[in-house]
Amino acid sequence: MSRKRLSRDDSREQTTQRLLDAAQKLIAKKGLDAASVENIAAAAGYTRGAFYSNFNSKDDLFIELLRRDHEKATAELNALRGDPSLPVDHVQSRARDIYGQMYRDNESFMIWTEARMLAVRDARFRAKLNALMTEKRAQIADFIRYFYERVGVAPAVPPEQLAMGFMSLAEGVKLYMMSSPAEMTGPIAESLLTVFVDSIMRLARLEADSTRRD
Amino acid sequence: MSRKRLSRDDSREQTTQRLLDAAQKLIAKKGLDAASVENIAAAAGYTRGAFYSNFNSKDDLFIELLRRDHEKATAELNALRGDPSLPVDHVQSRARDIYGQMYRDNESFMIWTEARMLAVRDARFRAKLNALMTEKRAQIADFIRYFYERVGVAPAVPPEQLAMGFMSLAEGVKLYMMSSPAEMTGPIAESLLTVFVDSIMRLARLEADSTRRD
DNA sequence: GTATCAGGATACGTATATGTATCTGAATAC
DNA sequence: GTATTCAGATACATATACGTATCCTGATAC
């Protein structure tokens, strides 16, 4: 193994990322409270000194972690959107895509749920988190608007609200799945998501038809 | 304030309940990890000695707390069910009832969400929690079955699964509401719940009609 | 009324947390 | 090559956690 020579900046950036990686794993695994600064630093191969040299506090690292994850997710969502080969009108499969992408892995999901819990309790943190959440919601709402246009129906419920509903269901289902995996299996989870989306879309279509007929 | 004379058993029972009350408040407010045994005992007006005299550990108290809350909820749900004056076929209002009852207050909701998070991480605890969750789900499923019967439609999705969907949505919405109260307002939350329930029921009805026509 | 018993307080031992202050060695500047 | 600077290690000062072992005091038994 060849020891690379790194510039100061590169080295610093590397430790920052390693600390974030370690934090993601540990916070997902043990929870935000239980994951100590010491644990995180050690898991990344450093000491607390390195931690405090790169972050002001655990909260500081945490919000940074969420930001990083959010940016990753945004990039993936945009990629999904940009892909013109997918049949846009297959609403269910698209819903599955977004759902699958929303919490790409369990770690990602867990840190966001931890974040929500913290936000409930800490007003300062809540403000920071909500800035990210609002972006997320806007992205999903855009997708929904797009669907409606494609299907040619006016949404009965504002897309922003439907986005919140979709996100809520997705999060609820995912948490159910992780805490009761025996009951909320993968297929059931997907089925519930699609039933939700499908029902609303088909109902909208049916009503549009009947209105047209009047 | 007259100092009551209590028997040993009554006194013990009283401290147990006071400890549980204090724990509920504190765990909801600060989280399971942050709520220390010391804090809980002190808030209840006791010391750690009393705590360990009544519970084996924090986990032990926590599961007891959940059990107590679950029993309270069950009683209320049964009361709701037993009331024959309510128009059963108003599905939305019934859904609202159940939703409102599911997490009667924020404290109750928070401890259950804490429980889910712990269950994800601790297999032993998960087993205990799931025993309670299964009961909860069965109760909701019964309600759903009842609705379907009343409406006279065969459920396209098994009631057990719909129950899970309903619970997931309710929990997701509630968590959204508590972490982003500015966006997920009360009315929007209720609207989302009813849209979900309503869409599925109406769709089922519409399809039953069209099938009948074939 | 005296002996017993146990609920709950106090004390103890140990582990681990956060954050700051100081030190050190390797990367930069000149 | 020497001086400087700063990323990260070490040391320090506090605080707080859990759980057990012991003690005290008021309720029970007789």
Coordinates of C-alpha atoms (C1' of nucleotides) in Angstrom, one line a residue:
Chain A
M1 CA 0.0 0.0 0.0
S2 CA 1.6 3.2 -1.2
R3 CA 1.3 6.1 1.1
K4 CA 0.0 9.0 -0.9
R5 CA 1.4 12.4 -0.4
L6 CA -1.5 14.8 0.1
S7 CA -1.6 18.6 0.2
R8 CA -2.9 20.1 3.4
D9 CA -6.2 21.0 1.8
D10 CA -6.7 17.6 0.3
S11 CA -5.8 15.9 3.5
R12 CA -8.3 18.1 5.4
E13 CA -11.0 17.4 2.9
Q14 CA -10.3 13.7 3.2
T15 CA -10.6 13.6 6.9
T16 CA -13.8 15.6 6.8
Q17 CA -15.3 13.1 4.4
R18 CA -14.1 10.2 6.4
L19 CA -15.6 11.6 9.5
L20 CA -18.9 12.1 7.7
D21 CA -18.8 8.6 6.4
A22 CA -18.1 7.2 9.9
A23 CA -20.8 9.4 11.4
Q24 CA -23.4 8.2 8.9
K25 CA -22.7 4.6 9.7
L26 CA -22.6 5.1 13.5
I27 CA -25.6 7.4 13.8
A28 CA -27.7 5.1 11.7
K29 CA -26.6 2.2 13.7
K30 CA -26.7 3.5 17.3
G31 CA -28.7 6.7 17.1
L32 CA -27.6 10.3 17.3
D33 CA -27.3 10.4 21.0
A34 CA -25.5 7.1 21.4
A35 CA -23.0 7.9 18.7
S36 CA -20.4 9.8 20.6
V37 CA -17.9 12.2 19.1
E38 CA -15.2 9.8 20.3
N39 CA -16.8 6.8 18.6
I40 CA -17.2 8.7 15.3
A41 CA -13.6 10.0 15.3
A42 CA -12.3 6.6 16.2
A43 CA -14.3 4.8 13.6
A44 CA -12.9 7.2 11.0
G45 CA -9.4 6.4 12.2
Y46 CA -8.9 9.7 14.1
T47 CA -9.2 11.2 17.5
R48 CA -11.5 13.8 18.9
G49 CA -8.9 16.4 18.1
A50 CA -9.5 15.8 14.4
F51 CA -13.2 16.0 14.9
Y52 CA -13.2 19.4 16.6
S53 CA -10.7 20.7 14.1
N54 CA -13.2 20.0 11.3
F55 CA -16.6 20.6 13.0
N56 CA -17.8 22.9 15.7
S57 CA -20.0 20.3 17.4
K58 CA -21.9 17.2 16.8
D59 CA -24.9 19.1 15.6
D60 CA -22.8 20.9 13.2
L61 CA -21.5 17.7 11.7
F62 CA -25.0 16.3 11.7
I63 CA -26.5 19.0 9.6
E64 CA -23.5 18.8 7.3
L65 CA -24.1 15.1 6.9
L66 CA -27.7 15.7 6.0
R67 CA -26.8 18.4 3.5
R68 CA -24.4 16.0 1.9
D69 CA -26.9 13.2 1.7
H70 CA -29.5 15.6 0.4
E71 CA -27.3 16.7 -2.4
K72 CA -26.5 13.2 -3.4
A73 CA -30.2 12.4 -3.5
T74 CA -31.0 15.5 -5.5
A75 CA -28.5 14.5 -8.1
E76 CA -29.9 11.0 -8.4
L77 CA -33.4 12.3 -8.6
N78 CA -32.5 14.7 -11.4
A79 CA -30.8 11.8 -13.2
L80 CA -34.0 9.8 -12.9
R81 CA -36.0 12.7 -14.2
G82 CA -33.7 13.4 -17.1
D83 CA -33.9 9.8 -18.4
P84 CA -36.3 10.1 -21.4
S85 CA -36.2 6.4 -22.0
L86 CA -38.6 5.7 -19.2
P87 CA -42.3 5.6 -19.9
V88 CA -43.4 8.6 -17.9
D89 CA -47.0 7.7 -17.8
H90 CA -46.4 4.5 -15.8
V91 CA -47.3 6.2 -12.7
Q92 CA -46.8 3.3 -10.4
S93 CA -43.4 2.4 -11.6
R94 CA -42.4 6.0 -11.3
A95 CA -43.7 6.2 -7.8
R96 CA -41.7 3.2 -7.0
D97 CA -38.6 4.8 -8.5
I98 CA -39.0 7.9 -6.4
Y99 CA -39.7 5.9 -3.3
G100 CA -36.7 3.7 -3.9
Q101 CA -34.6 6.8 -4.5
M102 CA -35.9 8.8 -1.6
Y103 CA -34.2 6.6 1.0
R104 CA -31.7 4.9 -1.1
D105 CA -30.4 2.8 1.7
N106 CA -31.3 2.2 5.3
E107 CA -28.5 4.4 6.7
S108 CA -29.8 7.3 4.7
F109 CA -33.3 6.7 6.0
M110 CA -32.3 6.4 9.6
I111 CA -30.3 9.7 9.7
W112 CA -33.3 11.5 8.3
T113 CA -35.6 10.1 10.8
E114 CA -33.1 10.9 13.5
A115 CA -33.1 14.4 12.1
R116 CA -36.9 14.7 12.3
M117 CA -36.9 13.6 15.9
L118 CA -34.3 16.1 16.8
A119 CA -36.2 18.8 14.9
V120 CA -39.2 18.1 17.0
R121 CA -37.3 19.0 20.1
D122 CA -34.8 21.6 18.9
A123 CA -36.2 24.7 17.3
R124 CA -32.9 25.9 16.1
F125 CA -32.1 22.6 14.4
R126 CA -35.7 22.5 13.1
A127 CA -35.2 25.6 11.1
K128 CA -32.1 24.2 9.4
L129 CA -33.7 20.9 8.6
N130 CA -36.8 22.5 7.2
A131 CA -34.7 24.4 4.7
L132 CA -33.6 21.0 3.3
M133 CA -37.1 19.4 3.7
T134 CA -38.7 22.2 1.7
E135 CA -36.3 21.6 -1.2
K136 CA -37.1 17.9 -1.1
R137 CA -40.8 18.5 -1.1
A138 CA -40.5 20.9 -4.0
Q139 CA -38.7 18.3 -6.0
I140 CA -41.3 15.7 -5.4
A141 CA -44.1 18.2 -6.1
D142 CA -42.5 18.9 -9.4
F143 CA -42.7 15.3 -10.3
I144 CA -46.3 15.1 -9.3
R145 CA -47.2 18.2 -11.4
Y146 CA -45.5 16.6 -14.3
F147 CA -47.5 13.4 -13.9
Y148 CA -50.8 15.3 -13.7
E149 CA -49.9 17.2 -16.9
R150 CA -49.0 14.0 -18.6
V151 CA -52.2 12.4 -17.6
G152 CA -54.1 15.5 -18.5
V153 CA -56.0 16.0 -15.3
A154 CA -56.2 18.9 -13.0
P155 CA -55.1 17.9 -9.5
A156 CA -57.8 18.0 -6.9
V157 CA -55.3 18.3 -4.2
P158 CA -52.4 20.7 -4.6
P159 CA -49.2 18.9 -5.7
E160 CA -47.3 20.3 -2.7
Q161 CA -49.7 18.6 -0.4
L162 CA -49.7 15.4 -2.3
A163 CA -45.9 15.5 -2.1
M164 CA -46.2 15.7 1.6
G165 CA -48.6 12.9 1.6
F166 CA -46.4 10.7 -0.5
M167 CA -43.3 11.5 1.6
S168 CA -45.2 10.8 4.8
L169 CA -46.5 7.5 3.6
A170 CA -43.1 6.5 2.3
E171 CA -41.5 7.4 5.6
G172 CA -44.1 5.7 7.6
V173 CA -43.9 2.6 5.6
K174 CA -40.2 2.5 5.7
L175 CA -40.1 2.9 9.4
Y176 CA -42.7 0.2 9.8
M177 CA -40.6 -2.0 7.6
M178 CA -37.4 -1.5 9.6
S179 CA -39.0 -1.9 12.9
S180 CA -41.3 -4.8 12.0
P181 CA -39.7 -6.4 9.0
A182 CA -41.6 -9.7 9.4
E183 CA -44.9 -7.9 8.8
M184 CA -44.1 -5.0 6.5
T185 CA -42.2 -6.9 3.8
G186 CA -40.8 -5.3 0.8
P187 CA -43.6 -6.3 -1.6
I188 CA -46.3 -5.1 0.8
A189 CA -44.5 -1.8 1.2
E190 CA -44.3 -1.3 -2.6
S191 CA -47.9 -2.4 -3.0
L192 CA -49.1 0.2 -0.4
L193 CA -47.2 3.0 -2.1
T194 CA -48.6 2.1 -5.5
V195 CA -52.1 1.7 -4.2
F196 CA -52.0 5.1 -2.8
V197 CA -50.6 6.8 -5.9
D198 CA -52.7 4.7 -8.2
S199 CA -56.0 5.3 -6.4
I200 CA -55.6 9.0 -6.4
M201 CA -54.5 9.2 -10.1
R202 CA -57.2 6.9 -11.3
L203 CA -59.9 8.5 -9.3
A204 CA -58.8 11.9 -10.7
R205 CA -59.0 10.5 -14.2
L206 CA -62.5 8.9 -13.6
E207 CA -63.8 12.1 -12.2
A208 CA -62.4 14.1 -15.1
D209 CA -64.2 11.8 -17.4
S210 CA -67.5 12.1 -15.7
T211 CA -67.2 15.9 -15.5
R212 CA -66.5 16.0 -19.2
R213 CA -69.6 14.0 -19.8
D214 CA -71.8 16.4 -17.8
Chain B
M1 CA -53.0 19.3 51.8
S2 CA -53.7 16.3 53.9
R3 CA -51.1 13.6 53.9
K4 CA -52.9 10.4 53.1
R5 CA -52.1 7.2 54.8
L6 CA -51.3 4.5 52.2
S7 CA -50.8 0.8 52.5
R8 CA -47.5 -0.5 51.3
D9 CA -49.0 -1.9 48.1
D10 CA -50.9 1.3 47.3
S11 CA -47.8 3.4 48.0
R12 CA -45.7 1.2 45.7
E13 CA -48.3 1.3 43.0
Q14 CA -48.5 5.1 43.3
T15 CA -44.7 5.5 42.9
T16 CA -44.8 3.2 39.9
Q17 CA -47.4 5.2 38.2
R18 CA -45.7 8.5 39.0
L19 CA -42.5 7.2 37.6
L20 CA -44.3 6.1 34.5
D21 CA -46.0 9.5 34.2
A22 CA -42.7 11.3 34.6
A23 CA -41.0 9.0 32.1
Q24 CA -43.6 9.6 29.5
K25 CA -43.2 13.3 29.7
L26 CA -39.4 13.3 29.8
I27 CA -38.9 10.7 27.1
A28 CA -41.3 12.5 24.8
K29 CA -39.6 15.7 25.5
K30 CA -35.9 14.8 25.4
G31 CA -35.8 11.4 23.8
L32 CA -35.2 8.0 25.3
D33 CA -31.4 8.3 25.5
A34 CA -31.4 11.8 26.9
A35 CA -34.0 11.1 29.5
S36 CA -31.8 9.7 32.3
V37 CA -33.0 7.5 35.1
E38 CA -32.0 10.2 37.4
N39 CA -34.1 12.8 35.6
I40 CA -37.1 10.6 35.5
A41 CA -36.9 9.7 39.2
A42 CA -36.4 13.3 40.1
A43 CA -39.2 14.5 38.0
A44 CA -41.5 12.0 39.7
G45 CA -40.3 13.3 43.1
Y46 CA -38.1 10.4 43.9
T47 CA -34.5 9.3 43.6
R48 CA -32.8 6.5 41.6
G49 CA -33.3 4.2 44.5
A50 CA -37.0 4.3 44.0
F51 CA -36.6 3.7 40.3
Y52 CA -34.5 0.6 40.6
S53 CA -36.8 -0.7 43.3
N54 CA -39.7 -0.6 40.8
F55 CA -38.0 -1.4 37.5
N56 CA -35.1 -3.5 36.5
S57 CA -33.8 -1.0 33.9
K58 CA -34.7 1.8 31.7
D59 CA -35.8 -0.6 28.9
D60 CA -37.9 -2.4 31.4
L61 CA -39.7 0.8 32.4
F62 CA -40.0 1.8 28.7
I63 CA -41.8 -1.3 27.6
E64 CA -44.1 -1.0 30.6
L65 CA -44.8 2.5 29.6
L66 CA -45.8 1.4 26.1
R67 CA -47.9 -1.4 27.4
R68 CA -49.8 1.0 29.6
D69 CA -50.3 3.5 26.8
H70 CA -51.4 0.7 24.5
E71 CA -54.0 -0.5 26.9
K72 CA -55.3 3.0 27.4
A73 CA -55.6 3.4 23.6
T74 CA -57.3 0.1 23.2
A75 CA -59.9 1.0 25.7
E76 CA -60.6 4.2 23.9
L77 CA -60.8 2.6 20.5
N78 CA -63.2 0.0 21.8
A79 CA -65.3 2.8 23.3
L80 CA -65.3 4.5 19.9
R81 CA -66.4 1.3 18.3
G82 CA -69.1 0.6 20.7
D83 CA -70.8 3.9 20.2
P84 CA -73.8 3.1 17.9
S85 CA -74.9 6.7 17.5
L86 CA -72.1 7.4 15.0
P87 CA -72.9 7.0 11.4
V88 CA -70.6 4.2 10.5
D89 CA -70.7 4.8 6.8
H90 CA -69.1 8.2 7.0
V91 CA -65.8 6.7 6.3
Q92 CA -63.8 9.9 6.4
S93 CA -65.0 11.0 9.7
R94 CA -64.4 7.6 11.1
A95 CA -60.9 7.6 9.7
R96 CA -60.4 10.9 11.4
D97 CA -61.6 9.5 14.6
I98 CA -59.2 6.6 14.5
Y99 CA -56.4 8.8 13.4
G100 CA -57.1 11.2 16.2
Q101 CA -57.3 8.4 18.7
M102 CA -54.2 6.5 17.5
Y103 CA -51.9 9.1 18.9
R104 CA -54.1 10.9 21.3
D105 CA -51.5 13.4 22.2
N106 CA -48.0 14.3 21.1
E107 CA -46.4 12.6 24.1
S108 CA -48.0 9.3 23.2
F109 CA -46.9 9.7 19.6
M110 CA -43.3 10.5 20.5
I111 CA -42.8 7.5 22.8
W112 CA -44.1 5.2 20.1
T113 CA -41.8 6.7 17.5
E114 CA -38.9 6.4 20.0
A115 CA -39.9 2.8 20.4
R116 CA -39.8 2.1 16.7
M117 CA -36.3 3.6 16.5
L118 CA -35.1 1.4 19.3
A119 CA -36.8 -1.6 17.8
V120 CA -34.8 -1.1 14.6
R121 CA -31.6 -1.4 16.6
D122 CA -32.4 -3.8 19.3
A123 CA -33.7 -7.2 18.3
R124 CA -34.8 -8.2 21.8
F125 CA -36.8 -5.0 22.2
R126 CA -38.2 -5.4 18.7
A127 CA -39.8 -8.7 19.6
K128 CA -41.5 -7.1 22.6
L129 CA -42.7 -4.1 20.7
N130 CA -44.0 -6.1 17.8
A131 CA -46.3 -8.0 20.1
L132 CA -48.0 -4.7 20.9
M133 CA -47.9 -3.5 17.3
T134 CA -49.6 -6.7 16.1
E135 CA -52.4 -6.1 18.4
K136 CA -52.8 -2.5 17.3
R137 CA -52.8 -3.5 13.7
A138 CA -55.4 -6.2 14.3
Q139 CA -57.7 -3.6 15.9
I140 CA -57.4 -1.2 13.0
A141 CA -57.8 -4.1 10.5
D142 CA -61.1 -5.0 12.2
F143 CA -62.3 -1.5 11.7
I144 CA -61.5 -1.6 8.1
R145 CA -63.2 -5.0 7.6
Y146 CA -66.2 -3.5 9.2
F147 CA -66.2 -0.5 6.8
Y148 CA -65.9 -2.7 3.8
E149 CA -68.8 -4.9 5.0
R150 CA -70.9 -1.8 5.6
V151 CA -70.2 -0.4 2.2
G152 CA -70.7 -3.8 0.7
V153 CA -67.5 -4.1 -1.3
A154 CA -64.9 -6.8 -1.2
P155 CA -61.5 -5.3 -0.3
A156 CA -59.0 -5.4 -3.1
V157 CA -56.2 -5.2 -0.6
P158 CA -56.2 -7.4 2.5
P159 CA -57.5 -5.3 5.5
E160 CA -54.4 -6.2 7.5
Q161 CA -52.3 -4.5 4.8
L162 CA -54.5 -1.5 4.5
A163 CA -54.3 -1.2 8.3
M164 CA -50.5 -1.1 7.9
G165 CA -50.9 1.5 5.2
F166 CA -53.2 3.6 7.3
M167 CA -50.9 3.4 10.3
S168 CA -47.9 4.2 8.2
L169 CA -49.5 7.2 6.7
A170 CA -50.8 8.4 10.0
E171 CA -47.4 8.1 11.6
G172 CA -45.6 9.7 8.7
V173 CA -48.0 12.6 8.6
K174 CA -47.8 13.1 12.3
L175 CA -44.0 13.1 12.3
Y176 CA -44.0 15.5 9.5
M177 CA -46.4 17.7 11.4
M178 CA -44.3 17.7 14.5
S179 CA -41.0 18.4 12.8
S180 CA -42.4 20.9 10.2
P181 CA -45.5 22.3 11.8
A182 CA -45.5 25.3 9.5
E183 CA -45.9 23.2 6.5
M184 CA -47.9 20.2 7.6
T185 CA -50.7 22.0 9.3
G186 CA -53.6 20.2 11.1
P187 CA -56.1 20.7 8.3
I188 CA -53.6 19.4 5.7
A189 CA -52.9 16.4 7.8
E190 CA -56.5 15.5 8.1
S191 CA -57.1 16.1 4.4
L192 CA -54.3 13.7 3.5
L193 CA -55.7 11.1 5.7
T194 CA -59.1 11.4 4.3
V195 CA -58.0 11.6 0.7
F196 CA -56.2 8.3 1.2
V197 CA -59.1 6.5 2.8
D198 CA -61.6 8.1 0.6
S199 CA -59.9 7.4 -2.6
I200 CA -59.5 3.7 -1.8
M201 CA -63.0 3.3 -0.7
R202 CA -64.6 5.2 -3.6
L203 CA -62.5 3.4 -6.1
A204 CA -63.5 0.1 -4.7
R205 CA -67.1 1.1 -4.9
L206 CA -66.7 2.4 -8.5
E207 CA -65.0 -0.8 -9.6
A208 CA -67.6 -2.9 -7.8
D209 CA -70.3 -1.1 -9.8
S210 CA -68.5 -1.5 -13.1
T211 CA -67.9 -5.2 -12.5
R212 CA -71.6 -5.6 -11.6
R213 CA -72.4 -4.0 -14.9
D214 CA -70.3 -6.4 -16.9
Chain C
dG1 C1' -45.3 -2.5 71.9
dT2 C1' -41.8 -5.0 69.8
dA3 C1' -39.7 -7.4 65.9
dT4 C1' -39.7 -7.7 61.1
dC5 C1' -39.8 -6.3 56.5
dA6 C1' -39.3 -3.6 52.5
dG7 C1' -39.8 0.9 49.8
dG8 C1' -37.0 4.2 48.8
dA9 C1' -32.7 7.4 50.0
dT10 C1' -27.8 7.7 50.1
dA11 C1' -23.3 6.3 49.0
dC12 C1' -20.0 4.1 46.1
dG13 C1' -17.5 2.4 42.0
dT14 C1' -16.9 2.8 37.3
dA15 C1' -17.6 4.2 32.7
dT16 C1' -18.0 7.6 29.4
dA17 C1' -19.5 12.1 27.7
dT18 C1' -18.3 17.0 25.9
dG19 C1' -15.3 20.7 25.0
dT20 C1' -11.0 23.4 25.6
dA21 C1' -6.1 24.0 26.0
dT22 C1' -1.8 22.6 24.8
dC23 C1' 1.5 20.1 22.2
dT24 C1' 3.8 18.0 17.9
dG25 C1' 5.2 16.8 13.4
dA26 C1' 4.6 17.3 8.7
dA27 C1' 3.4 20.5 4.9
dT28 C1' 4.1 25.2 3.3
dA29 C1' 6.5 29.7 2.4
dC30 C1' 10.6 32.2 1.5
Chain D
dG1 C1' 17.4 25.0 4.8
dT2 C1' 15.1 27.5 8.1
dA3 C1' 10.9 29.6 10.0
dT4 C1' 6.1 29.3 10.2
dT5 C1' 1.7 27.4 10.2
dC6 C1' -1.9 24.4 11.0
dA7 C1' -4.2 19.4 11.1
dG8 C1' -4.7 16.4 14.2
dA9 C1' -3.0 14.0 18.9
dT10 C1' -2.8 14.3 23.8
dA11 C1' -4.0 16.1 28.2
dC12 C1' -7.1 18.3 31.2
dA13 C1' -11.3 19.8 33.6
dT14 C1' -16.1 18.8 34.3
dA15 C1' -20.2 16.7 34.1
dT16 C1' -23.2 13.0 34.1
dA17 C1' -24.5 8.2 33.2
dC18 C1' -25.7 3.3 35.0
dG19 C1' -26.2 -0.1 38.5
dT20 C1' -25.2 -2.1 43.1
dA21 C1' -24.5 -2.1 47.9
dT22 C1' -25.9 -0.3 52.1
dC23 C1' -28.6 2.3 55.2
dC24 C1' -32.9 4.3 57.3
dT25 C1' -37.6 4.9 58.4
dG26 C1' -42.3 4.0 58.5
dA27 C1' -45.8 0.2 57.5
dT28 C1' -47.0 -4.6 58.8
dA29 C1' -47.3 -8.8 61.8
dC30 C1' -47.9 -10.8 66.2

